[in-house]
CSV table of C-alpha atoms and ligand atoms in Angstrom, one decimal:
chain,number,residue,atom,x,y,z
A,7,MET,CA,-32.7,-23.1,-1.7
A,8,ALA,CA,-32.0,-22.0,-5.2
A,9,LEU,CA,-28.6,-20.4,-5.0
A,10,ILE,CA,-26.1,-19.0,-7.5
A,11,GLN,CA,-22.9,-21.1,-7.6
A,12,TYR,CA,-19.6,-19.6,-8.3
A,13,ASP,CA,-16.5,-21.6,-9.2
A,14,ASN,CA,-13.3,-20.2,-10.5
A,15,GLY,CA,-14.8,-17.3,-12.5
A,16,ASN,CA,-17.8,-19.4,-13.7
A,17,ILE,CA,-21.2,-18.5,-12.4
A,18,THR,CA,-24.1,-21.0,-12.5
A,19,VAL,CA,-27.6,-19.6,-12.0
A,20,PRO,CA,-30.7,-21.7,-11.2
A,21,ASP,CA,-33.9,-20.9,-13.0
A,22,ASP,CA,-35.9,-20.6,-9.7
A,23,LEU,CA,-33.6,-18.0,-8.3
A,24,GLU,CA,-33.6,-16.5,-4.8
A,25,LEU,CA,-32.2,-13.0,-4.6
A,26,PRO,CA,-31.8,-10.8,-1.5
A,27,TYR,CA,-32.6,-7.1,-1.5
A,28,ILE,CA,-32.1,-4.2,0.9
A,29,GLU,CA,-34.8,-1.5,0.8
A,30,GLY,CA,-32.6,1.2,2.1
A,31,ASP,CA,-33.3,4.5,3.8
A,32,GLY,CA,-35.2,7.7,2.7
A,33,ILE,CA,-36.6,7.1,-0.8
A,34,GLY,CA,-35.3,3.5,-0.6
A,35,PRO,CA,-38.6,1.8,0.2
A,36,ASP,CA,-40.5,3.7,-2.6
A,37,ILE,CA,-37.9,3.0,-5.3
A,38,THR,CA,-37.3,-0.6,-4.2
A,39,ARG,CA,-41.1,-1.4,-4.4
A,40,ALA,CA,-41.2,0.1,-7.9
A,41,THR,CA,-38.0,-1.7,-9.0
A,42,LEU,CA,-39.1,-5.2,-7.9
A,43,LYS,CA,-42.4,-4.7,-9.7
A,44,VAL,CA,-40.5,-3.9,-13.0
A,45,LEU,CA,-37.9,-6.7,-12.5
A,46,ASP,CA,-40.7,-9.3,-11.9
A,47,ALA,CA,-42.5,-8.2,-15.0
A,48,ALA,CA,-39.4,-8.4,-17.1
A,49,VAL,CA,-38.6,-11.9,-15.9
A,50,LYS,CA,-42.2,-13.0,-16.4
A,51,LYS,CA,-42.4,-11.5,-19.9
A,52,THR,CA,-39.0,-12.7,-21.2
A,53,TYR,CA,-39.0,-16.2,-19.7
A,54,GLY,CA,-42.7,-17.0,-19.5
A,55,GLY,CA,-42.5,-19.0,-16.2
A,56,ARG,CA,-39.3,-20.8,-17.2
A,57,ARG,CA,-37.4,-18.6,-14.8
A,58,SER,CA,-38.5,-16.8,-11.7
A,59,VAL,CA,-37.1,-14.8,-8.8
A,60,LYS,CA,-38.1,-15.1,-5.1
A,61,TRP,CA,-37.1,-11.9,-3.3
A,62,ILE,CA,-35.7,-12.1,0.2
A,63,LYS,CA,-35.8,-8.9,2.2
A,64,LEU,CA,-32.7,-8.2,4.4
A,65,ASP,CA,-32.4,-5.9,7.4
A,66,ALA,CA,-30.1,-2.9,7.0
A,67,GLY,CA,-30.1,0.9,7.6
A,68,GLU,CA,-32.3,3.0,9.8
A,69,GLU,CA,-35.2,0.6,9.9
A,70,SER,CA,-32.9,-2.1,11.1
A,71,PHE,CA,-31.4,0.1,13.7
A,72,ALA,CA,-34.8,1.1,15.0
A,73,LYS,CA,-35.9,-2.5,15.2
A,74,LEU,CA,-32.8,-4.4,16.2
A,75,GLY,CA,-30.3,-1.7,17.4
A,76,ASN,CA,-28.0,-2.7,14.6
A,77,TYR,CA,-27.5,-0.9,11.2
A,78,ILE,CA,-26.4,-4.1,9.5
A,79,PRO,CA,-26.9,-7.4,11.4
A,80,ASP,CA,-24.6,-10.3,10.8
A,81,TRP,CA,-27.3,-12.4,9.1
A,82,THR,CA,-27.7,-9.7,6.4
A,83,VAL,CA,-23.9,-10.0,5.6
A,84,GLU,CA,-24.2,-13.8,5.8
A,85,ALA,CA,-27.2,-13.9,3.4
A,86,ILE,CA,-25.4,-11.8,0.8
A,87,LYS,CA,-22.3,-14.0,1.2
A,88,LEU,CA,-24.5,-17.1,0.6
A,89,HIS,CA,-26.6,-15.7,-2.3
A,90,ARG,CA,-23.6,-13.9,-4.0
A,91,VAL,CA,-25.7,-11.3,-5.8
A,92,ALA,CA,-28.0,-8.7,-4.2
A,93,ILE,CA,-29.7,-5.4,-5.0
A,94,LYS,CA,-30.0,-2.5,-2.6
A,95,GLY,CA,-31.6,0.8,-2.1
A,96,PRO,CA,-29.6,3.8,-0.9
A,97,LEU,CA,-28.4,3.9,2.8
A,98,THR,CA,-28.0,7.1,4.7
A,99,THR,CA,-24.5,8.0,6.1
A,100,PRO,CA,-24.4,11.0,8.5
A,101,VAL,CA,-21.9,13.8,7.4
A,102,GLY,CA,-19.1,14.7,9.8
A,103,LYS,CA,-20.3,12.5,12.6
A,104,GLY,CA,-22.0,9.2,13.5
A,105,ILE,CA,-21.6,5.7,11.9
A,106,ARG,CA,-19.2,5.0,9.0
A,107,SER,CA,-20.8,4.2,5.7
A,108,ILE,CA,-22.5,0.8,5.5
A,109,ASN,CA,-22.2,1.0,1.7
A,110,VAL,CA,-18.4,1.3,2.0
A,111,MET,CA,-18.3,-1.4,4.6
A,112,MET,CA,-20.2,-3.8,2.3
A,113,ARG,CA,-17.9,-3.0,-0.6
A,114,GLN,CA,-14.9,-3.8,1.5
A,115,THR,CA,-16.4,-6.9,3.2
A,116,PHE,CA,-17.2,-8.6,-0.1
A,117,GLY,CA,-14.2,-7.3,-2.0
A,118,LEU,CA,-16.4,-5.5,-4.5
A,119,TYR,CA,-13.5,-3.8,-6.1
A,120,ALA,CA,-15.1,-2.5,-9.3
A,121,ASN,CA,-17.9,0.1,-9.2
A,122,VAL,CA,-19.3,0.1,-12.7
A,123,ARG,CA,-21.6,3.0,-13.6
A,124,PRO,CA,-22.9,3.1,-17.2
A,125,VAL,CA,-24.4,6.5,-18.1
A,126,LYS,CA,-26.5,6.7,-21.2
A,127,PHE,CA,-28.9,9.2,-22.7
A,128,PHE,CA,-32.5,8.3,-23.3
A,129,PRO,CA,-34.4,10.4,-25.9
A,130,GLY,CA,-36.9,12.6,-24.2
A,131,LEU,CA,-34.8,13.4,-21.1
A,132,PRO,CA,-33.9,17.0,-20.3
A,133,SER,CA,-30.2,17.9,-20.6
A,134,PRO,CA,-28.0,21.0,-20.2
A,135,LEU,CA,-26.0,19.7,-23.3
A,136,LYS,CA,-26.8,20.6,-26.9
A,137,ALA,CA,-26.1,17.0,-28.0
A,138,PRO,CA,-26.7,14.8,-25.0
A,139,GLU,CA,-27.1,11.7,-27.4
A,140,ASN,CA,-23.3,11.8,-27.4
A,141,VAL,CA,-23.1,10.8,-23.8
A,142,ASN,CA,-22.6,7.0,-23.5
A,143,ILE,CA,-19.9,6.7,-20.9
A,144,THR,CA,-19.2,3.9,-18.4
A,145,ILE,CA,-17.3,4.8,-15.2
A,146,VAL,CA,-15.2,2.0,-13.8
A,147,ARG,CA,-14.3,3.2,-10.4
A,148,GLU,CA,-11.9,1.5,-8.0
A,149,ASN,CA,-14.1,0.8,-5.0
A,150,THR,CA,-12.0,-0.4,-2.0
A,151,GLU,CA,-9.3,2.2,-1.2
A,152,ASP,CA,-8.2,5.8,-1.8
A,153,VAL,CA,-9.5,8.2,0.8
A,154,TYR,CA,-12.5,5.9,1.2
A,155,ALA,CA,-10.4,3.3,3.1
A,156,GLY,CA,-11.7,5.1,6.2
A,157,ILE,CA,-8.3,5.9,7.8
A,158,GLU,CA,-9.2,9.2,9.5
A,159,PHE,CA,-8.3,10.7,12.8
A,160,GLU,CA,-10.2,13.5,14.4
A,161,LYS,CA,-8.4,16.7,15.5
A,162,GLY,CA,-6.9,16.2,18.9
A,163,SER,CA,-7.3,12.4,18.9
A,164,ASP,CA,-4.4,10.1,19.9
A,165,GLY,CA,-4.2,9.0,16.2
A,166,ALA,CA,-4.0,12.5,14.9
A,167,ASN,CA,-1.5,13.7,17.6
A,168,GLY,CA,0.6,10.6,17.1
A,169,ILE,CA,0.9,11.1,13.3
A,170,ILE,CA,1.6,14.8,13.7
A,171,LYS,CA,4.4,13.9,16.2
A,172,MET,CA,5.8,11.2,13.9
A,173,MET,CA,5.8,13.5,10.9
A,174,LYS,CA,7.8,16.1,12.8
A,175,SER,CA,10.3,13.7,14.4
A,176,ASP,CA,10.8,11.3,11.4
A,177,PHE,CA,10.3,13.5,8.4
A,178,LYS,CA,10.8,17.1,9.7
A,179,ILE,CA,7.3,17.9,8.3
A,180,ASP,CA,5.3,20.3,10.4
A,181,ILE,CA,1.5,19.7,10.3
A,182,GLY,CA,-0.6,22.1,12.4
A,183,SER,CA,-1.5,20.6,15.8
A,184,ASP,CA,-5.2,21.4,15.1
A,185,ALA,CA,-5.3,19.2,12.0
A,186,GLY,CA,-7.7,16.3,11.4
A,187,ILE,CA,-5.8,13.7,9.5
A,188,GLY,CA,-7.0,11.4,6.6
A,189,ILE,CA,-4.8,8.9,4.8
A,190,LYS,CA,-5.0,8.3,1.1
A,191,VAL,CA,-4.0,4.7,0.1
A,192,ILE,CA,-3.6,3.7,-3.6
A,193,THR,CA,-1.9,0.3,-4.0
A,194,GLU,CA,-0.3,-1.2,-7.1
A,195,SER,CA,-2.4,-4.4,-6.8
A,196,ALA,CA,-5.8,-2.6,-6.6
A,197,SER,CA,-4.9,-0.2,-9.4
A,198,LYS,CA,-3.8,-3.0,-11.7
A,199,ARG,CA,-6.9,-5.0,-10.8
A,200,ILE,CA,-9.3,-2.2,-11.7
A,201,MET,CA,-7.5,-1.5,-15.0
A,202,LYS,CA,-7.7,-5.2,-15.9
A,203,TYR,CA,-11.4,-5.1,-15.1
A,204,ALA,CA,-11.8,-2.0,-17.3
A,205,ILE,CA,-10.1,-3.7,-20.2
A,206,LYS,CA,-12.2,-6.9,-19.8
A,207,TYR,CA,-15.3,-4.7,-19.7
A,208,ALA,CA,-14.3,-2.8,-22.8
A,209,ILE,CA,-13.8,-6.0,-24.8
A,210,ALA,CA,-17.0,-7.6,-23.6
A,211,HIS,CA,-19.0,-4.4,-24.4
A,212,LYS,CA,-17.2,-3.6,-27.6
A,213,LYS,CA,-15.9,-0.3,-26.4
A,214,ASN,CA,-12.7,1.0,-27.8
A,215,ARG,CA,-11.6,3.9,-25.6
A,216,ILE,CA,-10.4,3.8,-22.0
A,217,THR,CA,-9.4,7.0,-20.3
A,218,ILE,CA,-7.5,7.0,-17.0
A,219,MET,CA,-8.7,9.9,-14.8
A,220,HIS,CA,-6.2,11.0,-12.1
A,221,LYS,CA,-4.7,14.0,-10.3
A,222,GLY,CA,-1.2,12.7,-10.7
A,223,ASN,CA,0.3,16.1,-11.3
A,224,ILE,CA,-0.3,16.9,-7.6
A,225,MET,CA,-0.5,13.5,-5.9
A,226,LYS,CA,2.4,11.9,-7.7
A,227,PHE,CA,2.8,8.8,-5.7
A,228,THR,CA,-0.8,7.9,-5.3
A,229,GLU,CA,-2.8,9.2,-8.4
A,230,GLY,CA,0.3,9.5,-10.6
A,231,ALA,CA,1.3,6.0,-9.7
A,232,PHE,CA,-2.3,4.8,-10.4
A,233,MET,CA,-1.9,6.2,-14.0
A,234,ASN,CA,1.4,4.5,-14.5
A,235,TRP,CA,0.2,1.2,-13.2
A,236,CYS,CA,-2.9,1.4,-15.5
A,237,TYR,CA,-0.7,2.0,-18.5
A,238,GLU,CA,1.5,-0.9,-17.5
A,239,VAL,CA,-1.5,-3.2,-17.4
A,240,ALA,CA,-2.7,-1.8,-20.8
A,241,ARG,CA,0.6,-2.7,-22.4
A,242,GLU,CA,0.6,-6.2,-20.9
A,243,GLU,CA,-3.0,-7.0,-21.6
A,244,LEU,CA,-3.6,-5.3,-25.0
A,245,GLY,CA,-0.3,-5.8,-26.7
A,246,ALA,CA,-0.5,-4.8,-30.3
A,247,SER,CA,-4.2,-3.7,-30.1
A,248,LEU,CA,-3.3,-0.9,-27.7
A,249,MET,CA,-3.1,2.5,-29.3
A,250,ASP,CA,-2.1,6.0,-28.0
A,251,GLU,CA,-3.4,9.4,-28.9
A,252,GLN,CA,-0.5,10.3,-31.1
A,253,GLU,CA,-1.2,7.3,-33.4
A,254,LEU,CA,-5.0,8.0,-33.2
A,255,HIS,CA,-4.6,11.5,-34.6
A,256,GLU,CA,-1.6,11.1,-36.9
A,257,LYS,CA,-2.7,7.9,-38.6
A,258,TYR,CA,-6.4,7.6,-38.0
A,259,GLU,CA,-7.8,11.2,-37.9
A,260,GLY,CA,-9.2,10.6,-34.4
A,261,LYS,CA,-11.2,7.4,-35.2
A,262,VAL,CA,-10.2,4.3,-33.4
A,263,PRO,CA,-9.9,1.5,-36.1
A,264,GLU,CA,-11.5,-1.9,-35.7
A,265,GLY,CA,-9.6,-4.3,-33.4
A,266,ARG,CA,-7.7,-1.5,-31.5
A,267,ILE,CA,-8.3,0.1,-28.1
A,268,LEU,CA,-7.2,3.6,-27.3
A,269,VAL,CA,-5.9,4.1,-23.8
A,270,ASN,CA,-5.2,7.7,-22.8
A,271,ASP,CA,-5.4,9.8,-19.6
A,272,ARG,CA,-6.8,13.0,-18.3
A,273,ILE,CA,-6.0,15.1,-15.2
A,274,ALA,CA,-9.1,15.1,-13.1
A,275,ASP,CA,-10.0,18.8,-13.5
A,276,ASN,CA,-9.6,18.6,-17.2
A,277,MET,CA,-11.7,15.4,-17.3
A,278,LEU,CA,-14.5,17.2,-15.6
A,279,GLN,CA,-14.6,19.9,-18.3
A,280,GLN,CA,-14.0,17.4,-21.2
A,281,ILE,CA,-17.1,15.4,-20.3
A,282,ILE,CA,-19.1,18.5,-20.9
A,283,THR,CA,-17.4,20.0,-24.0
A,284,ARG,CA,-16.7,16.7,-25.9
A,285,PRO,CA,-18.4,13.7,-24.3
A,286,GLU,CA,-18.3,11.8,-27.6
A,287,ASP,CA,-14.5,11.4,-27.1
A,288,TYR,CA,-15.0,9.3,-24.0
A,289,SER,CA,-16.4,5.7,-23.6
A,290,ILE,CA,-14.9,4.2,-20.4
A,291,ILE,CA,-13.3,6.2,-17.7
A,292,VAL,CA,-11.2,4.3,-15.2
A,293,ALA,CA,-10.6,6.2,-11.9
A,294,PRO,CA,-9.6,5.9,-8.3
A,295,ASN,CA,-12.4,5.9,-5.8
A,296,LEU,CA,-13.0,9.6,-5.2
A,297,ASN,CA,-12.5,10.8,-8.8
A,298,GLY,CA,-14.8,8.1,-9.9
A,299,ASP,CA,-17.5,9.2,-7.5
A,300,TYR,CA,-17.3,12.9,-8.6
A,301,VAL,CA,-17.2,12.2,-12.3
A,302,SER,CA,-20.2,9.8,-12.3
A,303,ASP,CA,-22.6,12.3,-10.7
A,304,ALA,CA,-21.4,15.0,-13.1
A,305,ILE,CA,-22.0,12.7,-16.2
A,306,ALA,CA,-25.4,11.6,-14.8
A,307,ALA,CA,-26.3,15.3,-14.7
A,308,GLU,CA,-25.8,15.5,-18.5
A,309,VAL,CA,-28.5,12.9,-19.1
A,310,GLY,CA,-31.2,14.0,-16.7
A,311,GLY,CA,-29.6,13.6,-13.3
A,312,LEU,CA,-29.0,11.1,-10.5
A,313,GLY,CA,-32.4,9.6,-10.9
A,314,VAL,CA,-31.3,7.7,-14.1
A,315,ALA,CA,-27.8,6.5,-13.2
A,316,PRO,CA,-27.4,2.8,-12.2
A,317,GLY,CA,-24.3,1.1,-10.6
A,318,GLY,CA,-22.9,-2.3,-9.9
A,319,ASN,CA,-20.4,-3.1,-7.2
A,320,ILE,CA,-18.6,-6.2,-8.5
A,321,GLY,CA,-15.9,-8.5,-7.0
A,322,GLU,CA,-14.7,-12.0,-7.3
A,323,GLY,CA,-17.8,-14.1,-6.8
A,324,HIS,CA,-20.0,-11.4,-5.2
A,325,ALA,CA,-21.9,-8.4,-6.6
A,326,ILE,CA,-24.3,-5.8,-5.2
A,327,PHE,CA,-26.3,-3.5,-7.6
A,328,GLU,CA,-27.7,-0.1,-6.6
A,329,ALA,CA,-28.6,3.4,-7.8
A,330,VAL,CA,-25.7,5.9,-8.0
A,331,HIS,CA,-27.7,8.3,-5.9
A,332,GLY,CA,-28.3,8.4,-2.2
A,333,SER,CA,-31.3,8.3,0.0
A,334,ALA,CA,-32.6,11.8,-0.8
A,335,PRO,CA,-34.4,12.0,2.6
A,336,LYS,CA,-36.6,15.0,1.6
A,337,TYR,CA,-38.5,12.8,-0.8
A,338,ALA,CA,-38.9,9.9,1.5
A,339,ASN,CA,-42.3,8.1,1.5
A,340,LYS,CA,-43.8,10.7,-0.9
A,341,ASN,CA,-44.1,8.5,-4.0
A,342,ILE,CA,-42.1,11.3,-5.8
A,343,ALA,CA,-38.6,9.8,-6.4
A,344,ASN,CA,-37.4,8.6,-9.7
A,345,PRO,CA,-36.9,4.8,-9.5
A,346,THR,CA,-35.1,4.6,-12.9
A,347,SER,CA,-31.6,4.3,-11.4
A,348,MET,CA,-32.5,1.3,-9.3
A,349,ILE,CA,-34.6,-0.3,-12.1
A,350,LEU,CA,-31.6,0.0,-14.4
A,351,ALA,CA,-29.3,-1.4,-11.6
A,352,GLY,CA,-31.7,-4.4,-11.6
A,353,ALA,CA,-31.2,-4.7,-15.3
A,354,MET,CA,-27.4,-4.7,-14.8
A,355,MET,CA,-27.9,-7.4,-12.2
A,356,PHE,CA,-29.7,-9.6,-14.6
A,357,SER,CA,-27.0,-9.0,-17.3
A,358,HIS,CA,-24.4,-10.0,-14.6
A,359,ILE,CA,-26.1,-13.3,-14.0
A,360,GLY,CA,-26.5,-14.0,-17.7
A,361,TRP,CA,-30.2,-13.1,-18.0
A,362,LYS,CA,-29.5,-10.8,-20.9
A,363,GLU,CA,-33.0,-11.0,-22.3
A,364,ALA,CA,-34.5,-9.5,-19.1
A,365,HIS,CA,-31.8,-6.8,-19.1
A,366,ASP,CA,-32.6,-5.8,-22.7
A,367,ALA,CA,-36.4,-5.9,-22.0
A,368,ILE,CA,-36.0,-3.4,-19.1
A,369,TYR,CA,-33.7,-1.0,-21.0
A,370,ALA,CA,-36.1,-1.0,-24.0
A,371,ALA,CA,-39.2,-0.4,-21.8
A,372,VAL,CA,-37.5,2.4,-19.9
A,373,GLU,CA,-36.4,4.0,-23.2
A,374,LYS,CA,-40.0,3.7,-24.6
A,375,THR,CA,-41.5,5.1,-21.4
A,376,MET,CA,-39.3,8.1,-21.4
A,377,LYS,CA,-39.7,8.7,-25.1
A,378,ASP,CA,-43.5,8.7,-24.5
A,379,GLY,CA,-43.0,11.6,-22.0
A,380,SER,CA,-43.8,9.6,-18.9
A,381,LEU,CA,-41.4,11.1,-16.4
A,382,THR,CA,-41.1,11.6,-12.6
A,383,GLN,CA,-40.9,15.1,-11.1
A,384,ASP,CA,-37.1,15.4,-11.2
A,385,LEU,CA,-37.3,15.3,-15.1
A,386,ALA,CA,-40.8,16.6,-15.7
A,387,ARG,CA,-40.1,19.8,-13.7
A,388,VAL,CA,-37.3,20.8,-16.2
A,389,LEU,CA,-39.6,20.2,-19.2
A,390,GLY,CA,-42.6,21.7,-17.5
A,391,SER,CA,-44.6,18.6,-18.2
A,392,HIS,CA,-46.9,16.5,-16.0
A,393,ALA,CA,-45.1,14.3,-13.5
A,394,LEU,CA,-45.9,10.7,-12.6
A,395,GLY,CA,-45.4,9.4,-9.1
A,396,THR,CA,-42.8,6.7,-8.4
A,397,SER,CA,-45.3,3.8,-8.6
A,398,GLU,CA,-47.2,5.2,-11.6
A,399,PHE,CA,-43.8,5.5,-13.5
A,400,ALA,CA,-43.1,1.9,-12.6
A,401,ASP,CA,-46.5,0.9,-13.9
A,402,ALA,CA,-45.8,2.7,-17.2
A,403,VAL,CA,-42.5,0.8,-17.6
A,404,VAL,CA,-44.3,-2.5,-16.8
A,405,LYS,CA,-46.9,-1.7,-19.4
A,406,ASN,CA,-44.1,-1.2,-22.0
A,407,ILE,CA,-42.3,-4.5,-21.2
B,18,LIG,P1,-28.8,12.1,-2.9
B,18,LIG,O1,-29.5,11.3,-1.9
B,18,LIG,O2,-28.3,11.4,-4.1
B,18,LIG,O3,-29.7,13.3,-3.3
B,18,LIG,C1,-29.2,14.5,-3.9
B,18,LIG,C2,-30.3,15.1,-4.8
B,18,LIG,O4,-30.3,14.4,-6.0
B,18,LIG,C3,-31.7,15.1,-4.3
B,18,LIG,O5,-31.9,16.1,-3.4
B,18,LIG,C4,-32.4,15.2,-5.6
B,18,LIG,O6,-32.3,16.5,-6.2
B,18,LIG,C5,-31.7,14.3,-6.5
B,18,LIG,N1,-32.0,12.9,-6.5
B,18,LIG,C6,-31.3,11.8,-6.0
B,18,LIG,N2,-31.9,10.7,-6.3
B,18,LIG,C7,-33.1,11.0,-6.8
B,18,LIG,C8,-34.2,10.2,-7.3
B,18,LIG,N3,-34.2,8.9,-7.2
B,18,LIG,N4,-35.3,10.9,-7.8
B,18,LIG,C9,-35.3,12.2,-7.9
B,18,LIG,N5,-34.3,13.0,-7.5
B,18,LIG,C10,-33.2,12.4,-6.9
B,18,LIG,O7,-27.5,12.8,-2.2
B,18,LIG,P2,-27.2,13.4,-0.8
B,18,LIG,O8,-28.4,14.3,-0.4
B,18,LIG,O9,-25.9,14.0,-0.9
B,18,LIG,O10,-27.2,12.2,0.2
B,18,LIG,C11,-28.2,11.7,1.0
B,18,LIG,C12,-27.8,10.5,1.8
B,18,LIG,O11,-27.5,9.4,0.9
B,18,LIG,C13,-26.4,10.7,2.6
B,18,LIG,O12,-26.6,10.2,3.8
B,18,LIG,C14,-25.4,10.0,1.8
B,18,LIG,O13,-24.3,9.5,2.5
B,18,LIG,C15,-26.3,8.8,1.2
B,18,LIG,N6,-25.7,8.2,0.0
B,18,LIG,C16,-25.8,6.8,-0.1
B,18,LIG,C17,-25.4,6.2,-1.3
B,18,LIG,C18,-25.6,4.7,-1.3
B,18,LIG,O14,-26.4,4.1,-0.6
B,18,LIG,N7,-24.9,4.1,-2.2
B,18,LIG,C19,-24.9,6.9,-2.3
B,18,LIG,C20,-24.8,8.3,-2.2
B,18,LIG,C21,-25.2,9.0,-1.0
B,18,LIG,P3,-33.2,17.8,-6.0
B,18,LIG,O15,-33.0,18.2,-4.6
B,18,LIG,O16,-32.6,18.7,-7.0
B,18,LIG,O17,-34.6,17.4,-6.4
């Protein structure tokens, strides 16, 4: 088996690589088929047979449950553990009932603590902004805790009743007896770890602005503490190259000089308006789990929507790449969905394993395809132009590689 090796931060990738994939639910099979076609073409074109990928399909989600009575069998988890890197389609999670999210479970199982979501405008895409070309923002979202830690108790359950009783007896705090209870967890270690990742990412990608998004005015000891811990890391890691907003405006007229990195912060509600009114002022947004999820969909909407937003879930030695969007069940099996998010997630995956040429070839081909006006219905309907199906769009990208 041709496997990726990982040793103390160093990744070694064989040229005849085996990579696992999960098709996912809803539109998952349609966009996965389209994506693998594009990824294969990029590898073939850039490496001319010197490198290849053998894809291994893993069971997960609704198809797996129907076939095996299990949403994610152990061998799927083991295969990702062994192969270290995987790509997945979206998986459905029922709202307010049913199974907990398999996506969240995988992020926690493999310690995929950084959710990286680069959002970039491609010429030709519809946008509600006047100058969408100013949008080039990467969200670095903490991926393991916050309200996503899954500590929730249903109204009337032993857990909810126990907490309500304890809050009254130990802290004299009265919570209504009809409350469902969720616990928000933000640790110093996870906050510092994600800020370190954001700084490393900024340096590697030559980005010079990092904005900490938080709601620390209200949640002082979770989101406020997140902000403080991020600033602490910035001071330790960046030293003299760190700059604040006061220096930026007083000495440099708002332009970050060469060799310096601006670290500032925005309260979450303000952040959500700033990304619309002045996106050019933001480059990397580092955020706790929930804020990061909200803001990335909002920024994606500025450059055409969820159909064009990729993401990577990255940890120490493991990584899973996926679209930012979900399974959009109403478009399932109709050859309608936009596969761009997953295609770009595949490009991110290649960049992660050091196959930079394949990454660049995919981005260039997607850009050319969109500039030519070849778009799926989510984008074409806004422009009133002819829409390509999922597979026809993938063919157009392949042609442009
Ligand atoms: P969604 O699946 O992202 O879809 C929301 C809307 O976004 C769609 O109705 C569609 O908008 C548009 N859209 C999303 N992806 C598209 C694509 N590839 N091409 C064209 N349009 C696209 O969000 P949701 O309806 O809130 O969630 C559905 C399920 O997905 C839920 O079970 C949720 O838990 C799950 N989910 C999974 C993941 C994951 O696997 N990582 C992430 C998020 C959500 P229009 O209706 O305007 O056409």
